[in-house]
Short mmCIF file of N, CA, C and O in Angstrom, two decimals:
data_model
loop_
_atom_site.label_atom_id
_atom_site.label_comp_id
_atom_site.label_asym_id
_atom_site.label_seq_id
_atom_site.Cartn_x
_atom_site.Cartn_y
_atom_site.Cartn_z
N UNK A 1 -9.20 -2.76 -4.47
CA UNK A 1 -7.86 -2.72 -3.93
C UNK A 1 -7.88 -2.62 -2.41
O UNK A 1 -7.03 -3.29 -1.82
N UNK A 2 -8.72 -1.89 -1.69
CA UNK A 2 -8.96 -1.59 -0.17
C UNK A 2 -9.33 -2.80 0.41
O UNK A 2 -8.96 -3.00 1.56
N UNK A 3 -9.85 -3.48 -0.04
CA UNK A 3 -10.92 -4.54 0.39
C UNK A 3 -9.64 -5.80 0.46
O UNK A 3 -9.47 -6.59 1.38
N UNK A 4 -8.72 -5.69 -0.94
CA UNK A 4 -7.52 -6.37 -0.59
C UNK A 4 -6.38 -6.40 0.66
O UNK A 4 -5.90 -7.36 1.26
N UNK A 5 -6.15 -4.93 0.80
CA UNK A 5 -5.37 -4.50 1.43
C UNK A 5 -5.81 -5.07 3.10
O UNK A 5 -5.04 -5.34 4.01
N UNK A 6 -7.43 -5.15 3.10
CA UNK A 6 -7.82 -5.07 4.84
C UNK A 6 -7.57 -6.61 5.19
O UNK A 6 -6.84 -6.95 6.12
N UNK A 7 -8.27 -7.55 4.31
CA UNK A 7 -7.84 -9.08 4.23
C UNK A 7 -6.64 -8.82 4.48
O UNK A 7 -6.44 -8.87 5.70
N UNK A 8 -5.68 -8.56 3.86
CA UNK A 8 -3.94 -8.86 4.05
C UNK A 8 -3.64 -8.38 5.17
O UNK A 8 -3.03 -9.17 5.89
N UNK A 9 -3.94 -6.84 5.81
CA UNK A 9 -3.06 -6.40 6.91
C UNK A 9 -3.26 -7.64 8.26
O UNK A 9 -2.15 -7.79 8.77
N UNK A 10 -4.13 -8.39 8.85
CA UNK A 10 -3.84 -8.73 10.44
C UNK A 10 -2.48 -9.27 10.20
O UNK A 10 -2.13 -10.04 9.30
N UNK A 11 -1.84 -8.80 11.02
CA UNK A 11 -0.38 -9.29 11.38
C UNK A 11 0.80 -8.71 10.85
O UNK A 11 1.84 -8.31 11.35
N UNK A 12 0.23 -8.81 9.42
CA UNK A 12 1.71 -7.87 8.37
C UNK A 12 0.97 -6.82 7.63
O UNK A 12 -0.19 -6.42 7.75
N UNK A 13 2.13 -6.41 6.66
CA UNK A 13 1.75 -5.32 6.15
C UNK A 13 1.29 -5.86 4.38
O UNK A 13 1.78 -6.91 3.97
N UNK A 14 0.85 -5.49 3.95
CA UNK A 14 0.54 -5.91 2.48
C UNK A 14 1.52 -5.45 1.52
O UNK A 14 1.80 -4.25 1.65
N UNK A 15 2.17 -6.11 0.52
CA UNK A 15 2.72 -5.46 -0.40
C UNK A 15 2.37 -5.45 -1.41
O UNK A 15 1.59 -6.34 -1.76
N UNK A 16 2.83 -4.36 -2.42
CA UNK A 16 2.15 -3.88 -3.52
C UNK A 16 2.77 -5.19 -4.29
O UNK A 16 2.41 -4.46 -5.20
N UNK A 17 3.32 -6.32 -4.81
CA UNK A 17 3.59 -7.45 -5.35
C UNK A 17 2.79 -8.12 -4.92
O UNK A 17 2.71 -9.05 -5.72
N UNK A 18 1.74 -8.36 -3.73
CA UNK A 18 0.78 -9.15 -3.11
C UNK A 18 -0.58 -8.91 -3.31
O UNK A 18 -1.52 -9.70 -3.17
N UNK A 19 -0.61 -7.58 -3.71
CA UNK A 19 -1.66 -6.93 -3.67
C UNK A 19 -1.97 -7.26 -5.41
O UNK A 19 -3.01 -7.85 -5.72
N UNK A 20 -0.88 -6.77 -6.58
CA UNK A 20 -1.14 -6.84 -7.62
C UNK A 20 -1.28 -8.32 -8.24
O UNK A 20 -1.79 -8.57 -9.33
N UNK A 21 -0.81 -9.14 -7.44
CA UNK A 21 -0.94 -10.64 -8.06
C UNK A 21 -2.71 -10.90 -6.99
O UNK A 21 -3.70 -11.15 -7.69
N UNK A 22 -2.83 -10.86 -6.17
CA UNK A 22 -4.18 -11.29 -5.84
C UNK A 22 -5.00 -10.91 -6.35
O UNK A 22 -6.05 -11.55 -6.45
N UNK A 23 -4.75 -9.28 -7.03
CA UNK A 23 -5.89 -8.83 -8.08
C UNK A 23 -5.50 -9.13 -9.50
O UNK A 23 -5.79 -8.24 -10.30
N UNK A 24 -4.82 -10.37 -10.05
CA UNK A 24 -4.69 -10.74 -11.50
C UNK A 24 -4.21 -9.29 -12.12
O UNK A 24 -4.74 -8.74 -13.08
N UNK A 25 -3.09 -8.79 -11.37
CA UNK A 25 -2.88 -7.61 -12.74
C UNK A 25 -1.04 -7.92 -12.32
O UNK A 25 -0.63 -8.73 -11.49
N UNK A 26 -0.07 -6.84 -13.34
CA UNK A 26 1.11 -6.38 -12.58
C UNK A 26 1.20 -5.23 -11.89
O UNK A 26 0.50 -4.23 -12.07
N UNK A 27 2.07 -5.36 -11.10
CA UNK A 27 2.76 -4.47 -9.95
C UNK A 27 2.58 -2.98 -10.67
O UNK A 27 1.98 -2.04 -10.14
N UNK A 28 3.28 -2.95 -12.13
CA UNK A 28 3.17 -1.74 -12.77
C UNK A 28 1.73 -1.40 -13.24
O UNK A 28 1.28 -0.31 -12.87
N UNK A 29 1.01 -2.13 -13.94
CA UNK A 29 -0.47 -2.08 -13.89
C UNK A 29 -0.80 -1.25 -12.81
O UNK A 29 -0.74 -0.04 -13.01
N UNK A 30 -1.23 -1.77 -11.41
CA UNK A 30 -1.77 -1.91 -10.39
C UNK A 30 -0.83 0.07 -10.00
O UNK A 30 -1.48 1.05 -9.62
N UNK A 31 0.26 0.08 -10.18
CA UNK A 31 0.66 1.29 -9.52
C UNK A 31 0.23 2.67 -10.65
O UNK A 31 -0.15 3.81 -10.42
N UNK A 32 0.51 1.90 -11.99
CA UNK A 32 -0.82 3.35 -13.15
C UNK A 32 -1.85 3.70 -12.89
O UNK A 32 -2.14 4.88 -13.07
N UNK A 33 -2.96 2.59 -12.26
CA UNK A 33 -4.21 2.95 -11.91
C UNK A 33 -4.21 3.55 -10.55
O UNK A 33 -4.97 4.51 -10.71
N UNK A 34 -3.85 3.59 -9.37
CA UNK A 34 -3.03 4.36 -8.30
C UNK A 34 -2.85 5.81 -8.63
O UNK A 34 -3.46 6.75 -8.10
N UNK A 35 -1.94 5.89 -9.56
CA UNK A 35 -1.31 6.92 -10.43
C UNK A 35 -2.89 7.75 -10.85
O UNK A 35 -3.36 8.84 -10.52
N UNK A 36 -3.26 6.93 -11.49
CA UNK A 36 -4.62 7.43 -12.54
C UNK A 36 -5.79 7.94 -10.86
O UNK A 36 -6.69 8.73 -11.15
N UNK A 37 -5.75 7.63 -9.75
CA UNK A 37 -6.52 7.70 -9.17
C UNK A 37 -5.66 9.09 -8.12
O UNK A 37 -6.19 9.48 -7.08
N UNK A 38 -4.44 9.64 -8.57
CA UNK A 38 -3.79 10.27 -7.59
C UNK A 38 -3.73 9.78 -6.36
O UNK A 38 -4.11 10.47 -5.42
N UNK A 39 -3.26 8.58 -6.19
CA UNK A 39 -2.40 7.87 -4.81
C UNK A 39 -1.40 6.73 -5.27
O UNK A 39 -1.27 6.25 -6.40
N UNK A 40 -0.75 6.42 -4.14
CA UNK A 40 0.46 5.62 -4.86
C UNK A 40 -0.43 4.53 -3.58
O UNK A 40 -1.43 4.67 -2.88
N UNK A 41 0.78 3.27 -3.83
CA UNK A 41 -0.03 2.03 -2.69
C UNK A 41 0.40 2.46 -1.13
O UNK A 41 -0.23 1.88 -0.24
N UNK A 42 1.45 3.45 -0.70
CA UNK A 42 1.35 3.63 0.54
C UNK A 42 0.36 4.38 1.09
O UNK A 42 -0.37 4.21 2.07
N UNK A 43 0.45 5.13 0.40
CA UNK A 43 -0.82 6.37 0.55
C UNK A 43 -2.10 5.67 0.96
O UNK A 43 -2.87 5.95 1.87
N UNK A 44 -2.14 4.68 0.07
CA UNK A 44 -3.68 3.77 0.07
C UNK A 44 -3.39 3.11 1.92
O UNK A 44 -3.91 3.35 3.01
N UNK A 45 -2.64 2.50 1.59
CA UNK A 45 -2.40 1.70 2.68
C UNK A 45 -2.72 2.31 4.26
O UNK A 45 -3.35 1.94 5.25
N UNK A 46 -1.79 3.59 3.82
CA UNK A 46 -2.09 4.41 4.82
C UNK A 46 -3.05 4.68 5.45
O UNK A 46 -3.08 4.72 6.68
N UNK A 47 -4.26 4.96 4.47
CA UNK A 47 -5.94 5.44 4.38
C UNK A 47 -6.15 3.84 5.10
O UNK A 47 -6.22 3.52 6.29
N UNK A 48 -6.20 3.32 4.30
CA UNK A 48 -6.88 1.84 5.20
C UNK A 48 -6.84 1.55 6.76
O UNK A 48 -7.77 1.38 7.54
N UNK A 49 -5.61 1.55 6.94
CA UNK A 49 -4.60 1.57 8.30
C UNK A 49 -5.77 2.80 8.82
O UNK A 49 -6.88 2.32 9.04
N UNK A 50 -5.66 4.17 9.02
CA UNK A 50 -6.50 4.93 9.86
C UNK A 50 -7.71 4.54 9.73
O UNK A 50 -8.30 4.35 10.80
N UNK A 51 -8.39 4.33 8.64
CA UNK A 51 -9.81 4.08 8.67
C UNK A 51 -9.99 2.77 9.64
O UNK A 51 -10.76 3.13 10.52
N UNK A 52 -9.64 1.50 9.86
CA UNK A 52 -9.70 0.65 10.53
C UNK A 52 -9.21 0.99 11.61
O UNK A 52 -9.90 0.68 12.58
N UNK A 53 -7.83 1.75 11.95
CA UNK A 53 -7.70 2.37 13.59
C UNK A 53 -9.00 3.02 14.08
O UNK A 53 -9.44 2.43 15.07
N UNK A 54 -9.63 3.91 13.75
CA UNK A 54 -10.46 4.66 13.88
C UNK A 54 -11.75 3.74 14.07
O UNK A 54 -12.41 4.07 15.06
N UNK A 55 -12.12 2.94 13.53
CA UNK A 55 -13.18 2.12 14.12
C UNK A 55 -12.61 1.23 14.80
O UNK A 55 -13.07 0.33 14.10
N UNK A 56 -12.11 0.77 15.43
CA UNK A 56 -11.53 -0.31 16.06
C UNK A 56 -11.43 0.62 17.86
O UNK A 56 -11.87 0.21 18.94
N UNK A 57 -10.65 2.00 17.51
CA UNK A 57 -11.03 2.78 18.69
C UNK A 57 -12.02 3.15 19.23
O UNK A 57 -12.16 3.47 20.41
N UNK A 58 -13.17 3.13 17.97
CA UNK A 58 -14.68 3.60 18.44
C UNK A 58 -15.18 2.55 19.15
O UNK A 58 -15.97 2.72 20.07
N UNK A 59 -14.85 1.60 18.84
CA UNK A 59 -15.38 0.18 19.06
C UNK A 59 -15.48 -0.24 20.52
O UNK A 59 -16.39 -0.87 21.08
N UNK A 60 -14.21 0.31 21.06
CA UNK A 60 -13.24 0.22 22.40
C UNK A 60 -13.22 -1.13 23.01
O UNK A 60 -13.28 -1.36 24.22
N UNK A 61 -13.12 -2.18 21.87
CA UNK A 61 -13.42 -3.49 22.33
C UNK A 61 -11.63 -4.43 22.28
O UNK A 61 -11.38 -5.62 22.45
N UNK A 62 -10.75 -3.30 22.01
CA UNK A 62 -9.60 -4.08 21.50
C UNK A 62 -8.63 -3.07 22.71
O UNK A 62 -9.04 -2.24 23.53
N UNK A 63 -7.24 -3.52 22.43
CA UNK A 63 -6.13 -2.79 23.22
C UNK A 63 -5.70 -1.95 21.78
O UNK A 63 -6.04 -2.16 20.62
N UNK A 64 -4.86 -0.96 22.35
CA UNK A 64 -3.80 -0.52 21.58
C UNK A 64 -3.32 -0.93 20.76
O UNK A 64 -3.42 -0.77 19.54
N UNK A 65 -2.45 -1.79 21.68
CA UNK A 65 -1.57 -3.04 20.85
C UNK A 65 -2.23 -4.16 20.36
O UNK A 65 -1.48 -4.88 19.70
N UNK A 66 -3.31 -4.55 20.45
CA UNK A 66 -4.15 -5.24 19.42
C UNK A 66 -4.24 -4.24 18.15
O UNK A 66 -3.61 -4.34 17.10
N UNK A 67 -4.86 -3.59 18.38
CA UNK A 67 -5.18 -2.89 17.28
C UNK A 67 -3.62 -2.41 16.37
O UNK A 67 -3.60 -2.21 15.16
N UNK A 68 -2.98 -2.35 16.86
CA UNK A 68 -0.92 -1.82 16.40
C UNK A 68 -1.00 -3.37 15.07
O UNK A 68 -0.86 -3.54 13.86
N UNK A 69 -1.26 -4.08 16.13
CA UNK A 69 -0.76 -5.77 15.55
C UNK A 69 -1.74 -5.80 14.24
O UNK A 69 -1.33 -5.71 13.09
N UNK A 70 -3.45 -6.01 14.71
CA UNK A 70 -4.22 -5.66 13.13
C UNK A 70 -3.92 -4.96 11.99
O UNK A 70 -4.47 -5.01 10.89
N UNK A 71 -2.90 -4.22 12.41
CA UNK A 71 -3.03 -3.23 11.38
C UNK A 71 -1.34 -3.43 10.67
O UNK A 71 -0.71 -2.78 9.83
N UNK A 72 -1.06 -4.50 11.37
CA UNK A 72 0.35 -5.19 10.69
C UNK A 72 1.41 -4.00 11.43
O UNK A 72 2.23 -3.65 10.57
N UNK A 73 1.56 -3.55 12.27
CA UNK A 73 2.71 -2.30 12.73
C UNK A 73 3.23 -3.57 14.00
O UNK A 73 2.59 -4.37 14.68
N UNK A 74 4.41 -3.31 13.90
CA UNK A 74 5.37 -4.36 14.45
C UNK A 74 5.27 -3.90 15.99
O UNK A 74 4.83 -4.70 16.80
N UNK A 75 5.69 -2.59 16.41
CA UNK A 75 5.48 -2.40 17.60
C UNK A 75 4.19 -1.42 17.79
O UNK A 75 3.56 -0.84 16.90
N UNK A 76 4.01 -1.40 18.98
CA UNK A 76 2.55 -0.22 19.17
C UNK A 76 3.81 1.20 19.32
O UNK A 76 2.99 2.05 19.69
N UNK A 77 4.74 1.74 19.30
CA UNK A 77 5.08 2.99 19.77
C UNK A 77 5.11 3.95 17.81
O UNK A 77 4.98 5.12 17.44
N UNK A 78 5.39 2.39 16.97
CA UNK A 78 5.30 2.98 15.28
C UNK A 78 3.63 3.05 15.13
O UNK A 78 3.10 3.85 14.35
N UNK A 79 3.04 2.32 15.77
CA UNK A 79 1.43 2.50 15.62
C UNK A 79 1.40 3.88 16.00
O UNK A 79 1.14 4.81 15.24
N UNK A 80 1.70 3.95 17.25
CA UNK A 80 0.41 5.69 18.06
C UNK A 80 1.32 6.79 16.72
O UNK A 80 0.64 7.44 15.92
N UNK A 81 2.71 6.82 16.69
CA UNK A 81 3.53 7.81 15.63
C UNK A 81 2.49 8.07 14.25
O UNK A 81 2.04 9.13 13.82
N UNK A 82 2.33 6.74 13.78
CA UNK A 82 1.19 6.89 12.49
C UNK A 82 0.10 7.64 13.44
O UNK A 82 0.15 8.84 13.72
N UNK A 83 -0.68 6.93 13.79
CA UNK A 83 -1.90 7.46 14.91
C UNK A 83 -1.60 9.28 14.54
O UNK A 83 -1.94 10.03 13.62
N UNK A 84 -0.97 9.41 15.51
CA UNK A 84 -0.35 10.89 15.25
C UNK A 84 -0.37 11.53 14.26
O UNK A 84 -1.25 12.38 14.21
N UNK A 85 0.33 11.44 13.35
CA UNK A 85 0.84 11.99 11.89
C UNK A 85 -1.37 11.63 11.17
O UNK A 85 -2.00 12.53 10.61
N UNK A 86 -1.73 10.78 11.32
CA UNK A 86 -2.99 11.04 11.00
C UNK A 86 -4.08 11.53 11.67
O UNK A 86 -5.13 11.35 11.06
N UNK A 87 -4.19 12.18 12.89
CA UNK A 87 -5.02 12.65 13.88
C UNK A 87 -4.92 13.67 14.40
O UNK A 87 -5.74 14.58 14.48
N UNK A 88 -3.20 13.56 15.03
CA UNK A 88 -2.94 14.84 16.11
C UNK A 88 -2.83 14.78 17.43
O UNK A 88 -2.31 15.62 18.17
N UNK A 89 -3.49 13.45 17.80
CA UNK A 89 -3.18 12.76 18.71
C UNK A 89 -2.63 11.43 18.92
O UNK A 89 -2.29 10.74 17.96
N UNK A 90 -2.46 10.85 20.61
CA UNK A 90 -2.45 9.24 20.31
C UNK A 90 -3.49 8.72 20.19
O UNK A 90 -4.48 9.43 20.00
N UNK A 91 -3.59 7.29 20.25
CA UNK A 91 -4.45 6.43 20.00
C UNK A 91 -5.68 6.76 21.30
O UNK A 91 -6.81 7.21 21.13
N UNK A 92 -5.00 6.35 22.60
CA UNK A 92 -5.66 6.37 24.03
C UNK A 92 -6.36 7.90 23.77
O UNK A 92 -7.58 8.05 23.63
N UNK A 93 -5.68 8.69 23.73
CA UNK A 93 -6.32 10.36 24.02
C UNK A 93 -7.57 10.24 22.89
O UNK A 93 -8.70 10.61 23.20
N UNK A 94 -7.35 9.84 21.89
CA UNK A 94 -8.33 9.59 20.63
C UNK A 94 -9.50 9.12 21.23
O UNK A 94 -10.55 9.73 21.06
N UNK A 95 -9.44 8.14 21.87
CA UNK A 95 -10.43 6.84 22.18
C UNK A 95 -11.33 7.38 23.03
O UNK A 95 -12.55 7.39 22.85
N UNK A 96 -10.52 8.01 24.35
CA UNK A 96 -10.97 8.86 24.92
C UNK A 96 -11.42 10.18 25.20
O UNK A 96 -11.38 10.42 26.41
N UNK A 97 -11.81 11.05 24.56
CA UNK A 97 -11.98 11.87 23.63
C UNK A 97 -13.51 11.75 23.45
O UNK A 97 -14.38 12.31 24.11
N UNK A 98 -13.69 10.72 22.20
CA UNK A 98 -14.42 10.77 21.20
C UNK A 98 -15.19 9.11 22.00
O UNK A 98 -16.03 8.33 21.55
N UNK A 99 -14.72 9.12 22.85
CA UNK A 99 -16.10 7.70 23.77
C UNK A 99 -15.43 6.46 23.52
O UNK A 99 -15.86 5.58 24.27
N UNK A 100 -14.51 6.05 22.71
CA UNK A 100 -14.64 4.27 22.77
C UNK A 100 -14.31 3.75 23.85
O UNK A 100 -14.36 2.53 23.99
#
């Protein structure tokens, strides 16, 4: 499912109807096993989204707003907010910080 989700995000966001038809199952399928795994598809999504922010900052080979756009977030100010809500910081203070 992760591996789906990272293919789909450059640019947009993935949806769980996109996600469950590329993996040959249904939407309801696809959200039981979620269920069965204790996460729903935002949650997942979510996880993906930081895990790829987070190397992409280590990386320090991209902008901000590159990295906002990879990760399918329309503007960079809803990017650093996620950023936030998963870190504690922004993106820049992150990067810098921790070396990228």
């Amino acid at each position: 499912m992760k591996t789906h989700v990272v293919r789909a995000l450059p640019g947009e966001l993935p949806s769980l109807e996109a996600t469950a038809k590329a993996l040959a199952t249904s939407t309801r399928t696809l959200q039981r096993a979620l269920q069965a795994e204790g996460t729903t598809f935002q949650a997942l999504v979510d996880e993906v989204r930081r895990d790829l922010s987070l190397g992409y900052l280590r990386e320090g080979q991209r902008t901000v707003s590159e990295i906002a756009f990879l990760l399918g977030f329309t503007e960079v100010a809803t990017f650093t907010r996620a950023f936030r809500r998963w870190t504690g910081s922004a993106p820049s203070a992150w990067r810098q910080r921790e070396g990228g």
